[in-house]
Amino acid sequence: MGGSVEDERLRVQQLRALRRRWLRDQELSPREPVLPPRQLGPVAAFWERFVQPGDLWRQQVYKAYQTGRFVMLRVLLPAWAITYYLKYHVQKSPHGVVMTNPRIFPGDRILETGEIMPPLKEDPHGHH
């Protein structure tokens, strides 16, 4: 019986040593991680050279971007949404959406004028 306990102790000792070695291997050296060099396309390379960090151009481009974003999100989109809602849901005339008039058949009463629609003239040619 004594042999199995010693085998178990040896196994546990070996597992602990392997875990310690694995944990040491997980530590990064100062040279890691090793990344491949960045390959920039022509447009990205232009912007990389044109807009350097801390440069005046970079600040101006950022200000123009922020201004355009503000105008788009806070002015144009809400104005479009309000105009759309008013045009298609609230305003009926004179500039609202024109709905198609109902069909009028001979003998029907025209609502605007109160007249009765006269019957259609007979076709003398009879091409039917």
GROMACS .gro file of N, CA and C in nm:
model
  384
    1MET      N    1   0.080  -0.120   0.000
    1MET     CA    2   0.000   0.000   0.000
    1MET      C    3   0.085   0.127   0.000
    2GLY      N    4   0.200   0.120   0.057
    2GLY     CA    5   0.285   0.237   0.068
    2GLY      C    6   0.332   0.289  -0.065
    3GLY      N    7   0.342   0.206  -0.169
    3GLY     CA    8   0.392   0.247  -0.299
    3GLY      C    9   0.298   0.341  -0.373
    4SER      N   10   0.168   0.326  -0.358
    4SER     CA   11   0.073   0.410  -0.432
    4SER      C   12   0.071   0.553  -0.377
    5VAL      N   13   0.092   0.569  -0.247
    5VAL     CA   14   0.095   0.704  -0.188
    5VAL      C   15   0.218   0.779  -0.237
    6GLU      N   16   0.331   0.711  -0.242
    6GLU     CA   17   0.452   0.776  -0.291
    6GLU      C   18   0.440   0.811  -0.439
    7ASP      N   19   0.377   0.723  -0.517
    7ASP     CA   20   0.353   0.754  -0.659
    7ASP      C   21   0.264   0.877  -0.674
    8GLU      N   22   0.163   0.887  -0.588
    8GLU     CA   23   0.073   1.002  -0.592
    8GLU      C   24   0.148   1.131  -0.557
    9ARG      N   25   0.235   1.125  -0.456
    9ARG     CA   26   0.315   1.242  -0.417
    9ARG      C   27   0.407   1.285  -0.531
   10LEU      N   28   0.469   1.187  -0.596
   10LEU     CA   29   0.558   1.217  -0.709
   10LEU      C   30   0.479   1.283  -0.822
   11ARG      N   31   0.361   1.230  -0.849
   11ARG     CA   32   0.276   1.286  -0.955
   11ARG      C   33   0.236   1.430  -0.924
   12VAL      N   34   0.195   1.458  -0.800
   12VAL     CA   35   0.157   1.593  -0.759
   12VAL      C   36   0.278   1.686  -0.769
   13GLN      N   37   0.397   1.639  -0.728
   13GLN     CA   38   0.518   1.722  -0.735
   13GLN      C   39   0.550   1.755  -0.881
   14GLN      N   40   0.538   1.658  -0.971
   14GLN     CA   41   0.565   1.683  -1.112
   14GLN      C   42   0.464   1.780  -1.171
   15LEU      N   43   0.337   1.767  -1.134
   15LEU     CA   44   0.234   1.860  -1.184
   15LEU      C   45   0.261   2.002  -1.136
   16ARG      N   46   0.302   2.018  -1.010
   16ARG     CA   47   0.334   2.152  -0.958
   16ARG      C   48   0.451   2.213  -1.033
   17ALA      N   49   0.552   2.132  -1.060
   17ALA     CA   50   0.670   2.182  -1.134
   17ALA      C   51   0.629   2.224  -1.275
   18LEU      N   52   0.544   2.143  -1.340
   18LEU     CA   53   0.498   2.179  -1.474
   18LEU      C   54   0.415   2.309  -1.473
   19ARG      N   55   0.330   2.324  -1.372
   19ARG     CA   56   0.249   2.447  -1.361
   19ARG      C   57   0.337   2.569  -1.341
   20ARG      N   58   0.439   2.557  -1.252
   20ARG     CA   59   0.530   2.670  -1.229
   20ARG      C   60   0.604   2.708  -1.357
   21ARG      N   61   0.651   2.607  -1.431
   21ARG     CA   62   0.721   2.633  -1.556
   21ARG      C   63   0.627   2.700  -1.658
   22TRP      N   64   0.502   2.652  -1.663
   22TRP     CA   65   0.404   2.709  -1.756
   22TRP      C   66   0.375   2.856  -1.720
   23LEU      N   67   0.360   2.884  -1.590
   23LEU     CA   68   0.336   3.022  -1.548
   23LEU      C   69   0.455   3.112  -1.579
   24ARG      N   70   0.578   3.064  -1.560
   24ARG     CA   71   0.695   3.143  -1.595
   24ARG      C   72   0.699   3.170  -1.746
   25ASP      N   73   0.657   3.072  -1.826
   25ASP     CA   74   0.657   3.090  -1.971
   25ASP      C   75   0.553   3.193  -2.016
   26GLN      N   76   0.452   3.219  -1.935
   26GLN     CA   77   0.349   3.315  -1.973
   26GLN      C   78   0.393   3.460  -1.954
   27GLU      N   79   0.498   3.483  -1.878
   27GLU     CA   80   0.546   3.619  -1.856
   27GLU      C   81   0.613   3.671  -1.983
   28LEU      N   82   0.582   3.795  -2.018
   28LEU     CA   83   0.637   3.856  -2.138
   28LEU      C   84   0.772   3.920  -2.108
   29SER      N   85   0.863   3.907  -2.201
   29SER     CA   86   0.991   3.975  -2.188
   29SER      C   87   0.973   4.120  -2.232
   30PRO      N   88   1.069   4.207  -2.205
   30PRO     CA   89   1.055   4.347  -2.250
   30PRO      C   90   1.049   4.360  -2.402
   31ARG      N   91   1.096   4.262  -2.476
   31ARG     CA   92   1.094   4.269  -2.622
   31ARG      C   93   0.961   4.223  -2.681
   32GLU      N   94   0.875   4.166  -2.599
   32GLU     CA   95   0.749   4.112  -2.651
   32GLU      C   96   0.636   4.211  -2.628
   33PRO      N   97   0.529   4.210  -2.703
   33PRO     CA   98   0.503   4.126  -2.819
   33PRO      C   99   0.575   4.180  -2.943
   34VAL      N  100   0.613   4.090  -3.030
   34VAL     CA  101   0.679   4.126  -3.154
   34VAL      C  102   0.570   4.138  -3.260
   35LEU      N  103   0.548   4.259  -3.307
   35LEU     CA  104   0.443   4.284  -3.406
   35LEU      C  105   0.505   4.305  -3.544
   36PRO      N  106   0.437   4.261  -3.648
   36PRO     CA  107   0.489   4.286  -3.782
   36PRO      C  108   0.480   4.435  -3.815
   37PRO      N  109   0.567   4.486  -3.903
   37PRO     CA  110   0.560   4.628  -3.938
   37PRO      C  111   0.427   4.659  -4.007
   38ARG      N  112   0.375   4.778  -3.981
   38ARG     CA  113   0.247   4.819  -4.042
   38ARG      C  114   0.265   4.847  -4.190
   39GLN      N  115   0.178   4.789  -4.270
   39GLN     CA  116   0.178   4.814  -4.414
   39GLN      C  117   0.060   4.908  -4.444
   40LEU      N  118   0.090   5.033  -4.476
   40LEU     CA  119  -0.014   5.131  -4.503
   40LEU      C  120  -0.037   5.141  -4.653
   41GLY      N  121  -0.165   5.158  -4.689
   41GLY     CA  122  -0.199   5.182  -4.829
   41GLY      C  123  -0.163   5.325  -4.866
   42PRO      N  124  -0.182   5.365  -4.992
   42PRO     CA  125  -0.142   5.499  -5.034
   42PRO      C  126  -0.220   5.610  -4.964
   43VAL      N  127  -0.350   5.591  -4.943
   43VAL     CA  128  -0.430   5.696  -4.877
   43VAL      C  129  -0.392   5.706  -4.730
   44ALA      N  130  -0.382   5.592  -4.663
   44ALA     CA  131  -0.345   5.593  -4.521
   44ALA      C  132  -0.204   5.649  -4.501
   45ALA      N  133  -0.112   5.617  -4.593
   45ALA     CA  134   0.024   5.670  -4.582
   45ALA      C  135   0.024   5.822  -4.599
   46PHE      N  136  -0.058   5.873  -4.692
   46PHE     CA  137  -0.068   6.018  -4.711
   46PHE      C  138  -0.117   6.084  -4.582
   47TRP      N  139  -0.225   6.030  -4.525
   47TRP     CA  140  -0.279   6.092  -4.403
   47TRP      C  141  -0.182   6.077  -4.287
   48GLU      N  142  -0.106   5.969  -4.282
   48GLU     CA  143  -0.007   5.951  -4.176
   48GLU      C  144   0.100   6.059  -4.183
   49ARG      N  145   0.143   6.093  -4.305
   49ARG     CA  146   0.244   6.199  -4.320
   49ARG      C  147   0.181   6.338  -4.306
   50PHE      N  148   0.058   6.355  -4.355
   50PHE     CA  149  -0.004   6.487  -4.360
   50PHE      C  150  -0.050   6.532  -4.222
   51VAL      N  151  -0.107   6.441  -4.145
   51VAL     CA  152  -0.165   6.478  -4.016
   51VAL      C  153  -0.081   6.414  -3.905
   52GLN      N  154   0.028   6.482  -3.868
   52GLN     CA  155   0.115   6.434  -3.761
   52GLN      C  156   0.055   6.471  -3.626
   53PRO      N  157   0.077   6.390  -3.523
   53PRO     CA  158   0.026   6.424  -3.389
   53PRO      C  159   0.081   6.559  -3.342
   54GLY      N  160  -0.008   6.642  -3.288
   54GLY     CA  161   0.031   6.773  -3.237
   54GLY      C  162   0.047   6.879  -3.343
   55ASP      N  163   0.026   6.847  -3.468
   55ASP     CA  164   0.044   6.940  -3.578
   55ASP      C  165  -0.077   7.033  -3.589
   56LEU      N  166  -0.056   7.152  -3.646
   56LEU     CA  167  -0.165   7.248  -3.663
   56LEU      C  168  -0.272   7.192  -3.756
   57TRP      N  169  -0.230   7.124  -3.863
   57TRP     CA  170  -0.327   7.066  -3.956
   57TRP      C  171  -0.417   6.966  -3.887
   58ARG      N  172  -0.358   6.886  -3.799
   58ARG     CA  173  -0.438   6.786  -3.727
   58ARG      C  174  -0.546   6.853  -3.643
   59GLN      N  175  -0.510   6.962  -3.578
   59GLN     CA  176  -0.608   7.034  -3.496
   59GLN      C  177  -0.719   7.093  -3.583
   60GLN      N  178  -0.679   7.148  -3.698
   60GLN     CA  179  -0.780   7.208  -3.787
   60GLN      C  180  -0.873   7.101  -3.846
   61VAL      N  181  -0.818   6.987  -3.884
   61VAL     CA  182  -0.901   6.878  -3.938
   61VAL      C  183  -0.997   6.829  -3.829
   62TYR      N  184  -0.949   6.818  -3.707
   62TYR     CA  185  -1.034   6.773  -3.597
   62TYR      C  186  -1.146   6.873  -3.570
   63LYS      N  187  -1.114   7.001  -3.573
   63LYS     CA  188  -1.217   7.104  -3.550
   63LYS      C  189  -1.322   7.101  -3.661
   64ALA      N  190  -1.276   7.085  -3.786
   64ALA     CA  191  -1.370   7.078  -3.898
   64ALA      C  192  -1.459   6.954  -3.885
   65TYR      N  193  -1.401   6.842  -3.846
   65TYR     CA  194  -1.480   6.719  -3.826
   65TYR      C  195  -1.583   6.738  -3.716
   66GLN      N  196  -1.542   6.795  -3.603
   66GLN     CA  197  -1.635   6.816  -3.492
   66GLN      C  198  -1.748   6.911  -3.532
   67THR      N  199  -1.715   7.018  -3.605
   67THR     CA  200  -1.817   7.112  -3.649
   67THR      C  201  -1.914   7.045  -3.744
   68GLY      N  202  -1.863   6.971  -3.841
   68GLY     CA  203  -1.951   6.901  -3.935
   68GLY      C  204  -2.040   6.799  -3.866
   69ARG      N  205  -1.983   6.730  -3.770
   69ARG     CA  206  -2.063   6.631  -3.695
   69ARG      C  207  -2.173   6.700  -3.615
   70PHE      N  208  -2.140   6.812  -3.551
   70PHE     CA  209  -2.240   6.885  -3.474
   70PHE      C  210  -2.353   6.934  -3.565
   71VAL      N  211  -2.316   6.992  -3.679
   71VAL     CA  212  -2.418   7.045  -3.771
   71VAL      C  213  -2.506   6.931  -3.822
   72MET      N  214  -2.447   6.820  -3.857
   72MET     CA  215  -2.525   6.708  -3.911
   72MET      C  216  -2.619   6.650  -3.806
   73LEU      N  217  -2.565   6.622  -3.685
   73LEU     CA  218  -2.646   6.555  -3.583
   73LEU      C  219  -2.742   6.647  -3.511
   74ARG      N  220  -2.705   6.773  -3.492
   74ARG     CA  221  -2.787   6.862  -3.411
   74ARG      C  222  -2.873   6.959  -3.491
   75VAL      N  223  -2.843   6.975  -3.622
   75VAL     CA  224  -2.919   7.072  -3.702
   75VAL      C  225  -2.990   7.004  -3.820
   76LEU      N  226  -2.913   6.942  -3.910
   76LEU     CA  227  -2.972   6.891  -4.034
   76LEU      C  228  -3.066   6.773  -4.012
   77LEU      N  229  -3.022   6.672  -3.937
   77LEU     CA  230  -3.108   6.556  -3.916
   77LEU      C  231  -3.237   6.590  -3.841
   78PRO      N  232  -3.233   6.667  -3.731
   78PRO     CA  233  -3.359   6.705  -3.668
   78PRO      C  234  -3.447   6.791  -3.758
   79ALA      N  235  -3.387   6.882  -3.835
   79ALA     CA  236  -3.467   6.965  -3.926
   79ALA      C  237  -3.534   6.878  -4.032
   80TRP      N  238  -3.461   6.779  -4.085
   80TRP     CA  239  -3.521   6.689  -4.183
   80TRP      C  240  -3.635   6.609  -4.122
   81ALA      N  241  -3.615   6.558  -3.999
   81ALA     CA  242  -3.718   6.477  -3.935
   81ALA      C  243  -3.844   6.560  -3.908
   82ILE      N  244  -3.826   6.683  -3.862
   82ILE     CA  245  -3.942   6.770  -3.835
   82ILE      C  246  -4.013   6.804  -3.964
   83THR      N  247  -3.938   6.836  -4.068
   83THR     CA  248  -3.999   6.868  -4.197
   83THR      C  249  -4.076   6.749  -4.252
   84TYR      N  250  -4.016   6.631  -4.243
   84TYR     CA  251  -4.083   6.510  -4.292
   84TYR      C  252  -4.213   6.487  -4.216
   85TYR      N  253  -4.208   6.498  -4.083
   85TYR     CA  254  -4.328   6.474  -4.003
   85TYR      C  255  -4.437   6.575  -4.036
   86LEU      N  256  -4.400   6.703  -4.044
   86LEU     CA  257  -4.499   6.805  -4.075
   86LEU      C  258  -4.558   6.786  -4.214
   87LYS      N  259  -4.473   6.754  -4.312
   87LYS     CA  260  -4.521   6.743  -4.450
   87LYS      C  261  -4.612   6.623  -4.469
   88TYR      N  262  -4.576   6.508  -4.414
   88TYR     CA  263  -4.648   6.386  -4.443
   88TYR      C  264  -4.748   6.344  -4.337
   89HIS      N  265  -4.747   6.405  -4.219
   89HIS     CA  266  -4.838   6.361  -4.113
   89HIS      C  267  -4.927   6.470  -4.058
   90VAL      N  268  -4.890   6.595  -4.072
   90VAL     CA  269  -4.968   6.701  -4.011
   90VAL      C  270  -5.034   6.789  -4.116
   91GLN      N  271  -4.956   6.845  -4.203
   91GLN     CA  272  -5.005   6.944  -4.297
   91GLN      C  273  -5.086   6.877  -4.408
   92LYS      N  274  -5.207   6.927  -4.431
   92LYS     CA  275  -5.293   6.869  -4.534
   92LYS      C  276  -5.293   6.951  -4.661
   93SER      N  277  -5.297   7.081  -4.650
   93SER     CA  278  -5.303   7.163  -4.770
   93SER      C  279  -5.233   7.296  -4.741
   94PRO      N  280  -5.190   7.369  -4.835
   94PRO     CA  281  -5.189   7.341  -4.977
   94PRO      C  282  -5.069   7.259  -5.021
   95HIS      N  283  -4.969   7.239  -4.933
   95HIS     CA  284  -4.846   7.172  -4.977
   95HIS      C  285  -4.834   7.030  -4.926
   96GLY      N  286  -4.939   6.976  -4.870
   96GLY     CA  287  -4.933   6.839  -4.819
   96GLY      C  288  -4.926   6.740  -4.934
   97VAL      N  289  -4.916   6.616  -4.900
   97VAL     CA  290  -4.909   6.512  -5.001
   97VAL      C  291  -5.046   6.502  -5.067
   98VAL      N  292  -5.047   6.499  -5.200
   98VAL     CA  293  -5.172   6.490  -5.273
   98VAL      C  294  -5.212   6.344  -5.283
   99MET      N  295  -5.328   6.314  -5.229
   99MET     CA  296  -5.379   6.178  -5.238
   99MET      C  297  -5.457   6.166  -5.368
  100THR      N  298  -5.467   6.047  -5.423
  100THR     CA  299  -5.544   6.029  -5.546
  100THR      C  300  -5.692   6.046  -5.515
  101ASN      N  301  -5.761   6.108  -5.605
  101ASN     CA  302  -5.905   6.129  -5.588
  101ASN      C  303  -5.978   5.997  -5.603
  102PRO      N  304  -6.093   5.985  -5.538
  102PRO     CA  305  -6.169   5.861  -5.554
  102PRO      C  306  -6.223   5.849  -5.696
  103ARG      N  307  -6.250   5.727  -5.739
  103ARG     CA  308  -6.304   5.705  -5.873
  103ARG      C  309  -6.445   5.759  -5.882
  104ILE      N  310  -6.476   5.819  -5.995
  104ILE     CA  311  -6.611   5.872  -6.018
  104ILE      C  312  -6.669   5.798  -6.137
  105PHE      N  313  -6.789   5.743  -6.120
  105PHE     CA  314  -6.856   5.670  -6.226
  105PHE      C  315  -6.979   5.749  -6.270
  106PRO      N  316  -7.030   5.721  -6.387
  106PRO     CA  317  -7.152   5.791  -6.432
  106PRO      C  318  -7.264   5.773  -6.331
  107GLY      N  319  -7.330   5.884  -6.297
  107GLY     CA  320  -7.438   5.883  -6.200
  107GLY      C  321  -7.392   5.918  -6.059
  108ASP      N  322  -7.261   5.923  -6.033
  108ASP     CA  323  -7.212   5.959  -5.900
  108ASP      C  324  -7.218   6.110  -5.881
  109ARG      N  325  -7.229   6.151  -5.754
  109ARG     CA  326  -7.232   6.293  -5.721
  109ARG      C  327  -7.090   6.340  -5.692
  110ILE      N  328  -7.050   6.452  -5.755
  110ILE     CA  329  -6.919   6.511  -5.730
  110ILE      C  330  -6.928   6.589  -5.600
  111LEU      N  331  -6.841   6.556  -5.501
  111LEU     CA  332  -6.852   6.614  -5.368
  111LEU      C  333  -6.825   6.764  -5.367
  112GLU      N  334  -6.729   6.812  -5.445
  112GLU     CA  335  -6.690   6.953  -5.440
  112GLU      C  336  -6.797   7.044  -5.497
  113THR      N  337  -6.859   7.001  -5.606
  113THR     CA  338  -6.955   7.088  -5.674
  113THR      C  339  -7.100   7.046  -5.652
  114GLY      N  340  -7.123   6.924  -5.615
  114GLY     CA  341  -7.260   6.876  -5.595
  114GLY      C  342  -7.327   6.830  -5.723
  115GLU      N  343  -7.260   6.838  -5.838
  115GLU     CA  344  -7.319   6.795  -5.965
  115GLU      C  345  -7.326   6.644  -5.971
  116ILE      N  346  -7.410   6.595  -6.058
  116ILE     CA  347  -7.417   6.452  -6.084
  116ILE      C  348  -7.342   6.426  -6.214
  117MET      N  349  -7.258   6.325  -6.212
  117MET     CA  350  -7.174   6.293  -6.328
  117MET      C  351  -7.265   6.244  -6.442
  118PRO      N  352  -7.256   6.307  -6.559
  118PRO     CA  353  -7.342   6.264  -6.670
  118PRO      C  354  -7.296   6.129  -6.724
  119PRO      N  355  -7.387   6.056  -6.789
  119PRO     CA  356  -7.346   5.927  -6.845
  119PRO      C  357  -7.248   5.945  -6.959
  120LEU      N  358  -7.170   5.841  -6.987
  120LEU     CA  359  -7.072   5.845  -7.094
  120LEU      C  360  -7.142   5.845  -7.230
  121LYS      N  361  -7.077   5.912  -7.325
  121LYS     CA  362  -7.131   5.914  -7.461
  121LYS      C  363  -7.108   5.777  -7.523
  122GLU      N  364  -7.199   5.736  -7.605
  122GLU     CA  365  -7.185   5.609  -7.674
  122GLU      C  366  -7.077   5.623  -7.781
  123ASP      N  367  -7.001   5.519  -7.802
  123ASP     CA  368  -6.895   5.519  -7.903
  123ASP      C  369  -6.958   5.481  -8.036
  124PRO      N  370  -6.957   5.572  -8.134
  124PRO     CA  371  -7.024   5.540  -8.261
  124PRO      C  372  -6.951   5.434  -8.341
  125HIS      N  373  -6.824   5.413  -8.315
  125HIS     CA  374  -6.747   5.319  -8.397
  125HIS      C  375  -6.768   5.175  -8.351
  126GLY      N  376  -6.790   5.154  -8.222
  126GLY     CA  377  -6.813   5.020  -8.173
  126GLY      C  378  -6.695   4.927  -8.191
  127HIS      N  379  -6.579   4.969  -8.152
  127HIS     CA  380  -6.456   4.890  -8.169
  127HIS      C  381  -6.439   4.780  -8.063
  128HIS      N  382  -6.533   4.763  -7.977
  128HIS     CA  383  -6.516   4.668  -7.868
  128HIS      C  384  -6.524   4.533  -7.925
   0.00000   0.00000   0.00000
